Coordinates of C-alpha atoms in Angstrom, one line a residue:
Chain A
X1 CA -2.6 -20.7 -1.2
X2 CA -3.9 -19.3 2.6
X3 CA -6.6 -22.0 2.7
X4 CA -4.0 -24.8 2.1
X5 CA -1.6 -23.2 4.5
X6 CA -4.2 -23.0 7.0
X7 CA -5.0 -26.8 6.7
X8 CA -1.3 -27.5 7.4
X9 CA -0.6 -24.9 10.0
X10 CA -0.4 -25.8 13.8
X11 CA -3.3 -24.4 15.6
X12 CA -2.7 -22.7 18.7
X13 CA -5.9 -21.6 20.6
X14 CA -6.0 -18.1 20.7
X15 CA -9.3 -17.0 22.1
X16 CA -10.3 -13.1 21.6
X17 CA -10.6 -10.9 24.5
X18 CA -13.2 -8.3 24.9
X19 CA -12.3 -4.4 25.0
X20 CA -14.3 -1.9 26.5
X21 CA -13.5 1.9 25.6
X22 CA -15.1 3.9 28.4
X23 CA -15.2 7.4 27.8
X24 CA -12.1 8.1 26.0
X25 CA -10.9 11.7 25.3
X26 CA -7.5 12.8 24.0
X27 CA -5.8 15.9 22.8
X28 CA -2.4 16.9 21.2
X29 CA -0.4 19.6 22.5
X30 CA 0.6 21.7 19.5
X31 CA 2.7 24.8 20.1
X32 CA 1.0 25.0 23.7
X33 CA -2.4 24.8 22.1
X34 CA -4.6 21.5 23.2
X35 CA -6.0 19.9 20.0
X36 CA -8.8 17.3 20.6
X37 CA -8.6 14.3 18.5
X38 CA -11.0 12.3 20.4
X39 CA -14.2 13.2 22.3
X40 CA -16.0 10.8 24.6
X41 CA -15.7 7.9 22.8
X42 CA -17.3 4.7 24.3
X43 CA -18.0 1.4 22.8
X44 CA -17.7 -2.3 23.9
X45 CA -16.1 -5.2 21.7
X46 CA -17.2 -8.9 22.3
X47 CA -14.7 -11.4 22.3
X48 CA -13.8 -12.6 18.8
X49 CA -15.8 -9.6 17.2
X50 CA -14.5 -7.9 13.9
X51 CA -14.8 -4.2 14.4
X52 CA -14.3 -1.6 11.5
X53 CA -13.4 2.2 12.7
X54 CA -14.3 4.2 9.7
X55 CA -14.2 8.2 9.3
X56 CA -12.5 10.9 7.4
X57 CA -9.2 11.0 7.1
X58 CA -7.1 12.4 10.1
X59 CA -10.1 12.3 12.7
X60 CA -8.4 10.5 15.1
X61 CA -9.2 6.5 14.5
X62 CA -5.2 5.7 14.3
X63 CA -4.9 7.6 17.7
X64 CA -7.6 5.4 19.2
X65 CA -5.6 2.2 17.9
X66 CA -2.4 3.6 19.5
X67 CA -4.2 4.0 22.9
X68 CA -5.6 0.4 22.6
X69 CA -2.2 -0.7 21.9
X70 CA -0.8 0.9 24.9
X71 CA 1.5 3.1 23.0
X72 CA 0.0 6.1 24.9
X73 CA -2.0 7.1 27.7
X74 CA -5.6 8.8 26.9
X75 CA -6.2 12.0 28.8
X76 CA -9.3 10.8 30.5
X77 CA -11.3 7.8 30.4
X78 CA -10.4 3.8 30.8
X79 CA -9.7 0.9 28.1
X80 CA -10.1 -2.5 29.5
X81 CA -9.0 -5.6 27.9
X82 CA -11.0 -8.6 29.4
X83 CA -11.9 -6.1 32.2
X84 CA -8.5 -5.5 33.2
X85 CA -7.1 -1.7 32.5
X86 CA -4.7 -1.0 29.6
X87 CA -1.5 0.8 31.2
X88 CA 1.0 -0.2 28.3
X89 CA 1.9 -1.9 25.3
X90 CA 1.4 -6.0 25.7
X91 CA 1.9 -8.8 23.4
X92 CA -1.6 -9.8 23.8
X93 CA -2.7 -6.5 21.7
X94 CA -0.5 -6.3 18.5
X95 CA -0.6 -3.9 15.8
X96 CA 0.0 -3.9 11.9
X97 CA 0.4 -0.4 10.8
X98 CA -0.3 1.0 7.2
X99 CA 3.6 0.7 6.5
X100 CA 4.7 -2.8 7.2
X101 CA 7.8 -1.4 9.0
X102 CA 9.8 -4.5 8.7
X103 CA 13.2 -4.3 10.4
X104 CA 15.5 -4.0 6.8
X105 CA 18.3 -5.5 9.0
X106 CA 16.7 -8.8 9.5
X107 CA 15.7 -11.5 7.1
X108 CA 12.1 -12.3 6.8
X109 CA 12.3 -15.2 9.4
X110 CA 13.9 -13.0 11.9
X111 CA 11.3 -10.3 11.6
X112 CA 8.6 -12.5 12.4
X113 CA 10.7 -14.1 15.2
X114 CA 11.0 -10.5 16.8
X115 CA 8.1 -10.7 19.3
X116 CA 9.2 -14.0 20.5
X117 CA 13.0 -13.0 20.6
X118 CA 11.4 -9.8 22.9
X119 CA 9.7 -12.2 25.3
X120 CA 12.7 -14.3 25.6
X121 CA 10.8 -17.3 24.4
X122 CA 12.2 -17.6 20.9
X123 CA 14.8 -20.6 21.6
X124 CA 12.1 -23.3 22.7
X125 CA 9.2 -21.8 20.2
X126 CA 10.8 -21.5 16.9
X127 CA 8.3 -23.6 15.2
X128 CA 5.7 -20.9 15.7
X129 CA 7.7 -18.5 13.5
X130 CA 8.0 -21.1 10.8
X131 CA 4.1 -21.8 11.1
X132 CA 3.4 -18.0 10.9
X133 CA 5.4 -17.9 7.7
X134 CA 3.4 -20.9 6.3
X135 CA 0.0 -19.3 7.2
X136 CA 0.7 -16.2 5.1
X137 CA 2.5 -18.3 2.4
X138 CA 5.7 -16.8 2.6
X139 CA 7.9 -20.1 3.9
X140 CA 10.1 -19.5 0.7
X141 CA 11.3 -16.1 1.2
X142 CA 12.3 -16.7 4.9
X143 CA 15.8 -15.7 4.5
X144 CA 14.9 -13.0 2.1
X145 CA 15.8 -9.2 3.2
X146 CA 12.7 -6.8 3.5
X147 CA 14.3 -4.7 0.5
X148 CA 13.4 -7.7 -1.9
X149 CA 9.7 -7.8 -1.1
X150 CA 7.0 -6.1 -2.6
X151 CA 4.5 -4.1 -0.6
X152 CA 2.0 -6.8 -0.5
X153 CA 4.4 -9.4 0.5
X154 CA 6.1 -7.0 3.2
X155 CA 2.6 -6.3 4.6
X156 CA 2.0 -10.0 4.8
X157 CA 5.4 -10.9 6.6
X158 CA 4.2 -7.6 9.3
X159 CA 0.8 -9.9 9.6
X160 CA 2.8 -13.2 10.2
X161 CA 5.0 -11.0 12.6
X162 CA 1.9 -10.1 14.8
X163 CA -0.1 -13.5 14.7
X164 CA 3.1 -15.4 15.8
X165 CA 2.3 -13.8 19.1
X166 CA -1.1 -15.3 19.2
X167 CA -2.7 -12.1 19.8
X168 CA -6.1 -11.8 21.6
X169 CA -6.6 -8.5 20.0
X170 CA -5.2 -7.6 16.6
X171 CA -5.3 -4.1 15.6
X172 CA -5.0 -3.2 12.1
X173 CA -4.3 0.5 11.3
X174 CA -5.0 0.8 7.6
X175 CA -2.8 -2.4 6.7
X176 CA -4.1 -2.6 3.2
X177 CA -4.0 1.1 2.5
X178 CA -0.8 1.7 0.7
X179 CA -1.3 -1.8 -1.6
X180 CA -2.8 -2.0 -5.2
X181 CA -6.3 -3.0 -5.3
X182 CA -5.8 -6.3 -6.5
X183 CA -3.5 -7.4 -3.7
X184 CA -6.0 -5.5 -1.2
X185 CA -8.9 -7.8 -2.7
X186 CA -6.9 -11.1 -2.2
X187 CA -5.7 -9.9 1.3
X188 CA -9.1 -8.7 2.6
X189 CA -10.0 -12.6 2.0
X190 CA -7.1 -13.8 3.8
X191 CA -7.6 -11.8 6.8
X192 CA -11.2 -13.0 7.0
X193 CA -10.1 -16.8 6.9
X194 CA -7.2 -15.9 9.4
X195 CA -9.6 -14.2 11.8
X196 CA -12.3 -17.0 11.4
X197 CA -9.7 -19.8 11.9
X198 CA -7.8 -18.0 15.1
X199 CA -10.9 -16.2 16.8
X200 CA -9.0 -13.2 17.6
X201 CA -10.7 -9.7 18.4
X202 CA -10.2 -7.4 15.5
X203 CA -10.0 -3.8 15.5
X204 CA -9.6 -2.4 11.8
X205 CA -8.9 1.4 11.0
X206 CA -10.0 2.0 7.3
X207 CA -11.3 4.7 5.2
X208 CA -12.4 2.3 2.7
X209 CA -16.5 1.7 3.2
X210 CA -16.3 -1.3 1.0
X211 CA -13.5 -3.1 3.0
X212 CA -15.1 -2.5 6.2
X213 CA -18.2 -3.9 5.2
X214 CA -16.6 -7.0 3.6
X215 CA -14.9 -7.7 6.7
X216 CA -16.2 -6.4 9.9
X217 CA -19.3 -7.7 12.2
X218 CA -19.7 -4.0 13.1
X219 CA -18.8 -0.8 11.5
X220 CA -18.4 2.2 13.8
X221 CA -18.5 5.7 12.1
X222 CA -16.5 8.6 13.4
X223 CA -17.2 12.4 12.7
X224 CA -14.8 14.7 11.7
X225 CA -11.8 15.6 14.5
X226 CA -12.2 15.7 17.3
X227 CA -13.8 12.0 16.5
X228 CA -17.1 11.3 18.2
X229 CA -19.2 8.0 17.4
X230 CA -21.7 8.8 14.6
X231 CA -23.1 5.4 14.2
X232 CA -22.6 1.8 15.1
X233 CA -23.7 -0.4 12.4
X234 CA -24.0 -4.0 12.4
X235 CA -23.3 -5.7 9.4
X236 CA -25.4 -8.8 9.8
X237 CA -24.2 -11.2 6.9
X238 CA -22.4 -14.7 6.8
X239 CA -19.0 -15.1 5.6
X240 CA -17.4 -15.5 2.8
X241 CA -19.1 -12.1 1.8
X242 CA -19.8 -11.2 -1.6
X243 CA -19.0 -7.5 -2.8
X244 CA -22.4 -7.5 -5.1
X245 CA -24.4 -8.3 -2.0
X246 CA -27.4 -5.8 -2.0
X247 CA -27.7 -5.8 1.4
X248 CA -23.9 -4.5 1.6
X249 CA -24.8 -2.0 -0.9
X250 CA -27.7 -0.5 0.9
X251 CA -25.5 -0.3 4.0
X252 CA -22.7 1.3 2.0
X253 CA -25.1 4.0 0.7
X254 CA -26.2 4.7 4.5
X255 CA -22.6 5.1 5.5
X256 CA -21.6 7.3 2.8
X257 CA -24.7 9.4 3.8
X258 CA -23.5 9.7 7.5
X259 CA -20.3 10.7 6.1
X260 CA -21.6 13.4 4.1
X261 CA -20.7 12.0 0.6
X262 CA -24.4 10.8 -0.4
X263 CA -24.0 13.1 -3.6
X264 CA -21.7 11.1 -5.1
X265 CA -23.9 7.8 -5.0
Chain B
X1 CA 58.7 -7.7 -6.6
X2 CA 59.2 -4.5 -4.4
X3 CA 58.9 -2.6 -7.7
X4 CA 55.7 -4.0 -8.4
X5 CA 54.3 -2.9 -4.7
X6 CA 55.6 0.5 -5.9
X7 CA 53.4 0.4 -9.0
X8 CA 50.6 -0.8 -7.0
X9 CA 50.5 1.9 -4.7
X10 CA 50.3 4.2 -7.5
X11 CA 47.6 2.3 -8.7
X12 CA 45.6 2.4 -5.4
X13 CA 45.9 6.0 -5.4
X14 CA 43.8 6.5 -8.2
X15 CA 41.6 3.4 -8.2
X16 CA 38.6 5.3 -7.4
X17 CA 38.7 7.3 -10.6
X18 CA 39.7 4.4 -12.6
X19 CA 36.9 2.2 -11.4
X20 CA 34.6 5.1 -12.3
X21 CA 36.0 6.0 -15.4
X22 CA 36.4 2.3 -16.7
X23 CA 32.6 1.3 -15.8
X24 CA 31.4 4.9 -17.1
X25 CA 32.4 4.9 -20.4
X26 CA 32.0 1.8 -22.6
X27 CA 34.5 2.5 -25.3
X28 CA 37.6 2.2 -22.8
X29 CA 41.0 1.0 -23.7
X30 CA 40.2 -2.3 -21.9
X31 CA 37.6 -3.3 -24.1
X32 CA 38.4 -1.9 -27.5
X33 CA 41.5 -4.2 -27.8
X34 CA 40.9 -8.0 -28.2
X35 CA 41.4 -10.3 -25.5
X36 CA 44.6 -10.5 -24.1
X37 CA 45.8 -7.4 -26.3
X38 CA 46.4 -5.0 -23.7
X39 CA 48.0 -7.7 -21.7
X40 CA 50.8 -8.4 -24.4
X41 CA 51.4 -4.6 -24.5
X42 CA 51.6 -4.3 -20.9
X43 CA 54.1 -6.9 -20.8
X44 CA 56.1 -5.0 -23.7
X45 CA 56.3 -2.0 -21.5
X46 CA 57.7 -3.8 -18.5
X47 CA 60.1 -5.3 -20.9
X48 CA 60.8 -1.7 -22.2
X49 CA 61.4 -0.6 -18.3
X50 CA 63.8 -3.4 -17.8
X51 CA 65.9 -2.4 -20.9
X52 CA 65.8 1.0 -19.8
X53 CA 67.6 0.2 -16.6
X54 CA 70.3 -1.3 -18.5
X55 CA 70.7 0.4 -21.8
X56 CA 72.1 3.6 -20.3
X57 CA 75.0 3.9 -17.9
X58 CA 73.7 5.0 -14.2
X59 CA 74.7 8.6 -13.1
X60 CA 75.7 8.0 -9.5
X61 CA 76.1 4.8 -7.5
X62 CA 73.0 2.6 -7.8
X63 CA 73.8 -1.0 -6.5
X64 CA 70.3 -2.4 -7.2
X65 CA 70.0 -1.6 -11.3
X66 CA 70.5 -4.8 -12.2
X67 CA 68.3 -6.6 -10.0
X68 CA 65.4 -4.1 -10.8
X69 CA 66.1 -4.9 -14.6
X70 CA 65.7 -8.8 -13.6
X71 CA 62.8 -8.2 -11.6
X72 CA 61.2 -6.0 -14.5
X73 CA 61.9 -8.5 -17.1
X74 CA 60.6 -11.4 -14.9
X75 CA 57.2 -9.6 -14.1
X76 CA 57.0 -8.6 -18.3
X77 CA 57.2 -12.6 -18.6
X78 CA 54.8 -13.2 -16.2
X79 CA 52.1 -10.8 -17.6
X80 CA 53.2 -12.1 -21.1
X81 CA 52.5 -15.8 -20.2
X82 CA 49.0 -15.0 -18.3
X83 CA 47.8 -13.1 -21.3
X84 CA 48.8 -15.8 -23.9
X85 CA 47.2 -18.6 -21.5
X86 CA 44.0 -16.6 -21.7
X87 CA 40.7 -18.4 -20.3
X88 CA 42.6 -21.5 -19.0
X89 CA 43.5 -19.0 -15.9
X90 CA 39.9 -18.5 -15.5
X91 CA 39.2 -15.6 -12.8
X92 CA 42.8 -14.8 -12.6
X93 CA 42.5 -14.0 -16.1
X94 CA 39.6 -11.8 -15.9
X95 CA 41.4 -9.6 -13.0
X96 CA 44.6 -9.5 -15.2
X97 CA 42.4 -8.3 -18.2
X98 CA 40.9 -5.2 -16.0
X99 CA 44.3 -4.3 -14.6
X100 CA 46.2 -4.7 -17.9
X101 CA 46.0 -0.9 -18.7
X102 CA 47.0 -0.1 -15.5
X103 CA 50.4 -2.4 -15.6
X104 CA 50.6 -0.8 -19.1
X105 CA 50.6 2.5 -17.6
X106 CA 52.6 1.8 -14.3
X107 CA 55.4 0.4 -16.4
X108 CA 55.5 3.6 -18.4
X109 CA 55.6 5.8 -15.6
X110 CA 58.6 3.8 -14.0
X111 CA 60.5 4.2 -17.3
X112 CA 60.1 7.7 -17.1
X113 CA 61.1 7.8 -13.6
X114 CA 64.2 5.7 -14.2
X115 CA 65.1 7.6 -17.1
X116 CA 64.7 11.1 -15.4
X117 CA 66.5 10.3 -12.2
X118 CA 69.3 7.6 -12.7
X119 CA 69.9 7.8 -16.1
X120 CA 70.1 11.7 -17.1
X121 CA 69.5 13.1 -13.8
X122 CA 67.0 15.7 -15.0
X123 CA 65.2 15.7 -11.4
X124 CA 67.6 16.9 -8.8
X125 CA 69.1 14.6 -6.2
X126 CA 68.6 13.8 -3.4
X127 CA 65.2 14.8 -3.6
X128 CA 64.0 12.5 -6.4
X129 CA 65.9 9.2 -6.1
X130 CA 65.7 6.6 -8.8
X131 CA 63.3 3.3 -8.3
X132 CA 66.4 1.0 -7.5
X133 CA 67.2 3.3 -4.6
X134 CA 63.7 2.5 -3.0
X135 CA 64.4 -1.2 -3.7
X136 CA 67.5 -0.5 -2.1
X137 CA 66.0 0.5 1.0
X138 CA 63.5 -2.6 1.2
X139 CA 66.5 -4.6 1.3
X140 CA 69.0 -3.2 3.0
X141 CA 67.0 -1.3 5.8
X142 CA 64.4 -4.0 6.4
X143 CA 64.9 -4.7 9.8
X144 CA 64.6 -1.0 10.7
X145 CA 61.5 -0.4 8.7
X146 CA 59.7 -3.5 10.1
X147 CA 60.4 -2.4 13.6
X148 CA 58.7 1.0 12.8
X149 CA 55.7 -0.7 11.3
X150 CA 55.1 -2.9 14.1
X151 CA 55.5 -0.2 16.3
X152 CA 52.7 2.0 14.5
X153 CA 50.3 -0.4 13.8
X154 CA 50.5 -1.4 17.9
X155 CA 50.1 2.5 18.6
X156 CA 47.4 3.1 15.9
X157 CA 45.4 -0.4 16.9
X158 CA 45.4 0.5 20.4
X159 CA 44.2 3.8 20.2
X160 CA 41.8 3.2 17.6
X161 CA 40.2 0.3 19.2
X162 CA 40.0 2.5 22.8
X163 CA 38.6 5.2 20.8
X164 CA 36.2 3.4 18.6
X165 CA 34.7 1.6 21.8
X166 CA 34.6 4.6 24.0
X167 CA 32.8 6.7 21.1
X168 CA 30.5 4.0 20.3
X169 CA 29.2 3.6 23.6
X170 CA 29.2 7.0 24.2
X171 CA 27.1 7.9 21.1
X172 CA 24.7 5.3 21.8
X173 CA 24.1 6.4 25.6
X174 CA 23.6 10.0 24.5
X175 CA 21.4 9.1 21.6
X176 CA 19.2 6.9 23.9
X177 CA 19.3 8.8 27.3
X178 CA 18.2 12.4 27.7
X179 CA 20.0 12.9 31.1
X180 CA 23.2 11.6 29.7
X181 CA 22.9 13.6 26.7
X182 CA 22.2 16.7 29.0
X183 CA 25.6 16.2 30.6
X184 CA 27.5 14.9 27.6
X185 CA 26.7 17.0 24.9
X186 CA 28.2 20.1 26.1
X187 CA 31.6 18.4 26.9
X188 CA 31.7 16.9 23.4
X189 CA 30.9 20.5 21.9
X190 CA 33.6 21.8 23.7
X191 CA 36.4 19.2 23.3
X192 CA 35.3 17.4 20.1
X193 CA 35.9 20.2 17.6
X194 CA 39.6 20.7 19.0
X195 CA 41.8 19.0 16.8
X196 CA 43.6 16.2 18.6
X197 CA 46.8 17.4 18.0
X198 CA 46.3 20.6 19.7
X199 CA 46.3 18.4 22.8
X200 CA 50.3 17.1 22.1
X201 CA 51.9 19.6 24.2
X202 CA 49.7 19.0 27.4
X203 CA 49.5 15.1 26.6
X204 CA 52.9 14.5 26.7
X205 CA 53.9 16.0 30.1
X206 CA 50.7 14.8 31.7
X207 CA 50.9 11.3 30.3
X208 CA 53.3 8.6 32.4
X209 CA 54.8 8.0 28.8
X210 CA 54.5 9.0 25.3
X211 CA 53.0 5.9 24.2
X212 CA 50.2 6.3 26.5
X213 CA 50.1 10.1 25.4
X214 CA 49.8 9.2 21.9
X215 CA 47.5 6.4 22.5
X216 CA 45.1 9.0 24.1
X217 CA 45.3 11.3 21.3
X218 CA 44.5 8.7 18.7
X219 CA 41.7 7.5 20.7
X220 CA 40.5 11.0 21.0
X221 CA 40.9 11.5 17.3
X222 CA 38.8 8.5 16.5
X223 CA 36.2 9.0 19.3
X224 CA 34.8 12.2 18.4
X225 CA 33.3 11.2 14.9
X226 CA 32.4 8.1 16.1
X227 CA 30.6 9.5 18.8
X228 CA 28.7 12.0 17.1
X229 CA 27.9 9.8 14.1
X230 CA 26.4 7.3 16.5
X231 CA 24.5 9.4 18.5
X232 CA 22.9 11.0 15.3
X233 CA 22.2 7.4 14.1
X234 CA 20.8 6.4 17.4
X235 CA 18.7 9.8 17.5
X236 CA 17.2 9.4 13.8
X237 CA 16.1 5.8 14.2
X238 CA 12.1 6.0 13.0
X239 CA 9.8 5.9 16.2
X240 CA 8.0 3.5 14.0
X241 CA 10.3 0.7 14.8
X242 CA 10.3 1.3 18.4
X243 CA 6.5 1.0 18.4
X244 CA 6.5 -2.3 16.4
X245 CA 9.0 -3.8 18.8
X246 CA 7.2 -2.3 22.1
X247 CA 3.8 -3.7 21.1
X248 CA 5.6 -7.0 20.8
X249 CA 6.7 -7.0 24.2
X250 CA 10.3 -5.6 23.9
X251 CA 11.9 -4.1 26.9
X252 CA 14.1 -0.9 26.9
X253 CA 17.4 -2.8 26.8
X254 CA 15.9 -4.9 24.0
X255 CA 15.2 -1.8 22.1
X256 CA 18.6 -0.6 22.5
X257 CA 20.2 -3.7 21.4
X258 CA 18.1 -4.8 18.9
X259 CA 16.6 -1.6 17.4
X260 CA 18.6 1.4 17.9
X261 CA 22.0 -0.1 17.3
X262 CA 21.4 -1.9 14.2
X263 CA 19.4 0.7 12.9
X264 CA 22.2 3.0 13.5
X265 CA 24.9 0.9 12.0
X266 CA 25.3 2.7 8.6
X267 CA 25.9 6.0 10.5
X268 CA 28.2 4.3 13.1
X269 CA 30.6 2.9 10.1
X270 CA 30.7 6.2 8.7
X271 CA 32.0 7.4 12.0
X272 CA 34.7 4.8 12.2
X273 CA 35.6 5.7 8.7
X274 CA 36.1 9.3 9.5
X275 CA 37.5 8.4 12.8
X276 CA 40.2 6.1 11.0
X277 CA 41.2 9.2 8.8
X278 CA 42.0 11.7 11.5
X279 CA 43.7 9.1 13.9
X280 CA 46.2 8.4 11.0
X281 CA 47.3 12.2 11.0
X282 CA 47.4 12.0 14.7
X283 CA 49.6 8.9 14.8
X284 CA 52.1 10.2 12.3
X285 CA 52.5 13.6 14.1
X286 CA 52.8 11.9 17.6
X287 CA 55.4 9.6 16.0
X288 CA 57.3 12.4 14.8
X289 CA 56.9 14.5 17.7
X290 CA 57.1 12.5 20.9
X291 CA 57.4 8.7 20.3
X292 CA 60.8 7.4 19.0
X293 CA 59.6 4.7 17.0
X294 CA 57.3 4.1 14.2
X295 CA 56.7 5.3 10.4
X296 CA 56.3 8.8 11.3
X297 CA 59.5 8.7 13.3
X298 CA 61.2 7.0 10.3
X299 CA 59.9 9.8 8.0
X300 CA 61.6 12.3 10.4
X301 CA 64.7 10.2 10.6
X302 CA 65.1 9.8 7.1
X303 CA 64.3 13.6 6.6
X304 CA 67.3 14.3 8.7
X305 CA 69.8 12.4 7.1
X306 CA 68.5 13.7 3.9
X307 CA 67.8 10.1 2.9
X308 CA 64.8 10.5 0.7
X309 CA 64.9 7.2 -0.6
X310 CA 63.8 5.5 2.9
X311 CA 61.1 8.8 3.0
X312 CA 59.6 7.5 -0.2
X313 CA 59.9 3.9 0.7
X314 CA 58.4 4.7 4.0
X315 CA 55.7 6.5 2.5
X316 CA 54.7 3.6 0.3
X317 CA 54.3 1.2 2.9
X318 CA 52.4 3.6 5.1
X319 CA 50.1 4.2 2.3
X320 CA 49.5 0.7 1.6
X321 CA 48.9 0.1 5.5
X322 CA 46.4 3.2 5.9
X323 CA 44.4 1.6 2.5
X324 CA 44.6 -1.5 3.9
X325 CA 43.2 -0.8 7.5
X326 CA 40.4 1.1 5.3
X327 CA 39.8 -1.7 3.1
X328 CA 39.5 -4.1 6.1
X329 CA 36.9 -1.5 7.7
X330 CA 34.8 -1.4 4.4
X331 CA 34.9 -5.4 4.2
X332 CA 33.5 -5.5 7.8
X333 CA 30.9 -3.0 6.8
X334 CA 30.0 -4.8 3.8
X335 CA 29.5 -8.1 5.8
X336 CA 27.5 -6.5 8.8
X337 CA 25.4 -4.2 6.5
X338 CA 24.5 -6.8 3.8
X339 CA 20.7 -6.0 4.0
X340 CA 21.7 -2.4 2.7
X341 CA 21.2 -1.6 -0.9
X342 CA 24.0 0.2 -3.0
X343 CA 26.8 0.6 -0.5
X344 CA 30.1 2.4 -2.1
X345 CA 32.5 0.1 -3.2
X346 CA 35.9 0.9 -2.2

């Protein structure tokens, strides 16, 4: 379905940006006490790279994504997109959250159009909304309200809502976490296809080791809170990948070991 | 036709319970009889009502008895024809079928009313006038009644629109801006819970006219619930919506207009509904005390002359108007909030 849509979609050149995470530390204030969540995190992402951030639940990965999106400022350290410091949200860095958070009062089409409308360019660029809906295969649902959609369809709309802005960095915060396993497998392949087609830089937070290995060029493994980088693992396998690949199985065992789960292997 | 509107009013008052009962319990009267059966019974009941008007002589002087009987028989004939015509009338027939038990019940009620007042005088006059005396009000006192309706509608509409607009804007401002909230919230807490009618004495001597004073009071009664509910609606919008819009490039004004307000609309409509209810109360009191026009004033005037038929007639009109206003509000809401699942049907 997606491959077909891809062939028909109008191509909008979007080249990924580089991202530099430089010595980021962050903490939350809880009842006057500082609770550290990120500790001296540094890494660099090349343009067009697909990075998976892997770590135990609640370790601070999602906080890091919010900082990259510009939804908050770190306590210390700098984030750079193509060398320029990140100071706030900007549509070149778009987030797809774990919940689709579609606006229930807007139809599917109007949800996808949100970014262009907010930037005041919707009237001249309406065809981009149609193209984005084609891309995720939901053109037929353009006039539906979100409460009619299944979980997977809603998340596809959220993906289209992000992609319509031609982001340079796509930030995926466990976008497949709440979907059933069959839908998740389908959408993993779709995300790879979209990423290869569009060339944006991708940052994916997940706690599914298999998903990280199936999708990413590099897997960065975090420790428990406060999150520090434990390992930065290159996944040097060609796409499309196969879940049974013995190389991936080996990497999976290494990573589970890093997370202290080797006993379950 | 006026008698018919009287029965419709009675029907409206209890329509909520009726709706629940009809849909909740499967073997209801409407379902258990064959198609058209209840309609025929209803038409018979209306014939009965018409005959009850003519059979016994009136106690007292009621000039509209014969017209009432004629109207009842015409209604009976119409119901009968429509029931017999059946499915040829399409949707109208379905509506008639659904309402047939109510048509039947209202005919029985009217008959009882007629017999208990005009025929045997079981209920004391002048407090319980017969149905034909209410018809008499609608035919003979129509100009004054129409003037009163117009005055009430004008006053209510002006006050309500001002109150709703100011309340909505205030609610959005305090829900959105911390500093506006800091200054407005204490004032709102101090003044809001005060019943708007408590302002009556002050309002009537501080405002240049009783009309402007009443408009102010109606606006006040409307504004408070609209403000509080709009505010709570805006305040309860999930941060996730703002996050999404901000990462997509939304500026603060866009966030208010396209995120906060649409997300708060269900709350706003609850506020508008509550405001409508309390503004009706203020309208009637203001008309009774200060403004020398409107249905409230008409009620007061009728009571002064012990013209109870006029009072009932005015009450029926008032009930239709208030119910109509609420219906209008709910229709608007249903149209605007079409994206919501399972809203209450009025």
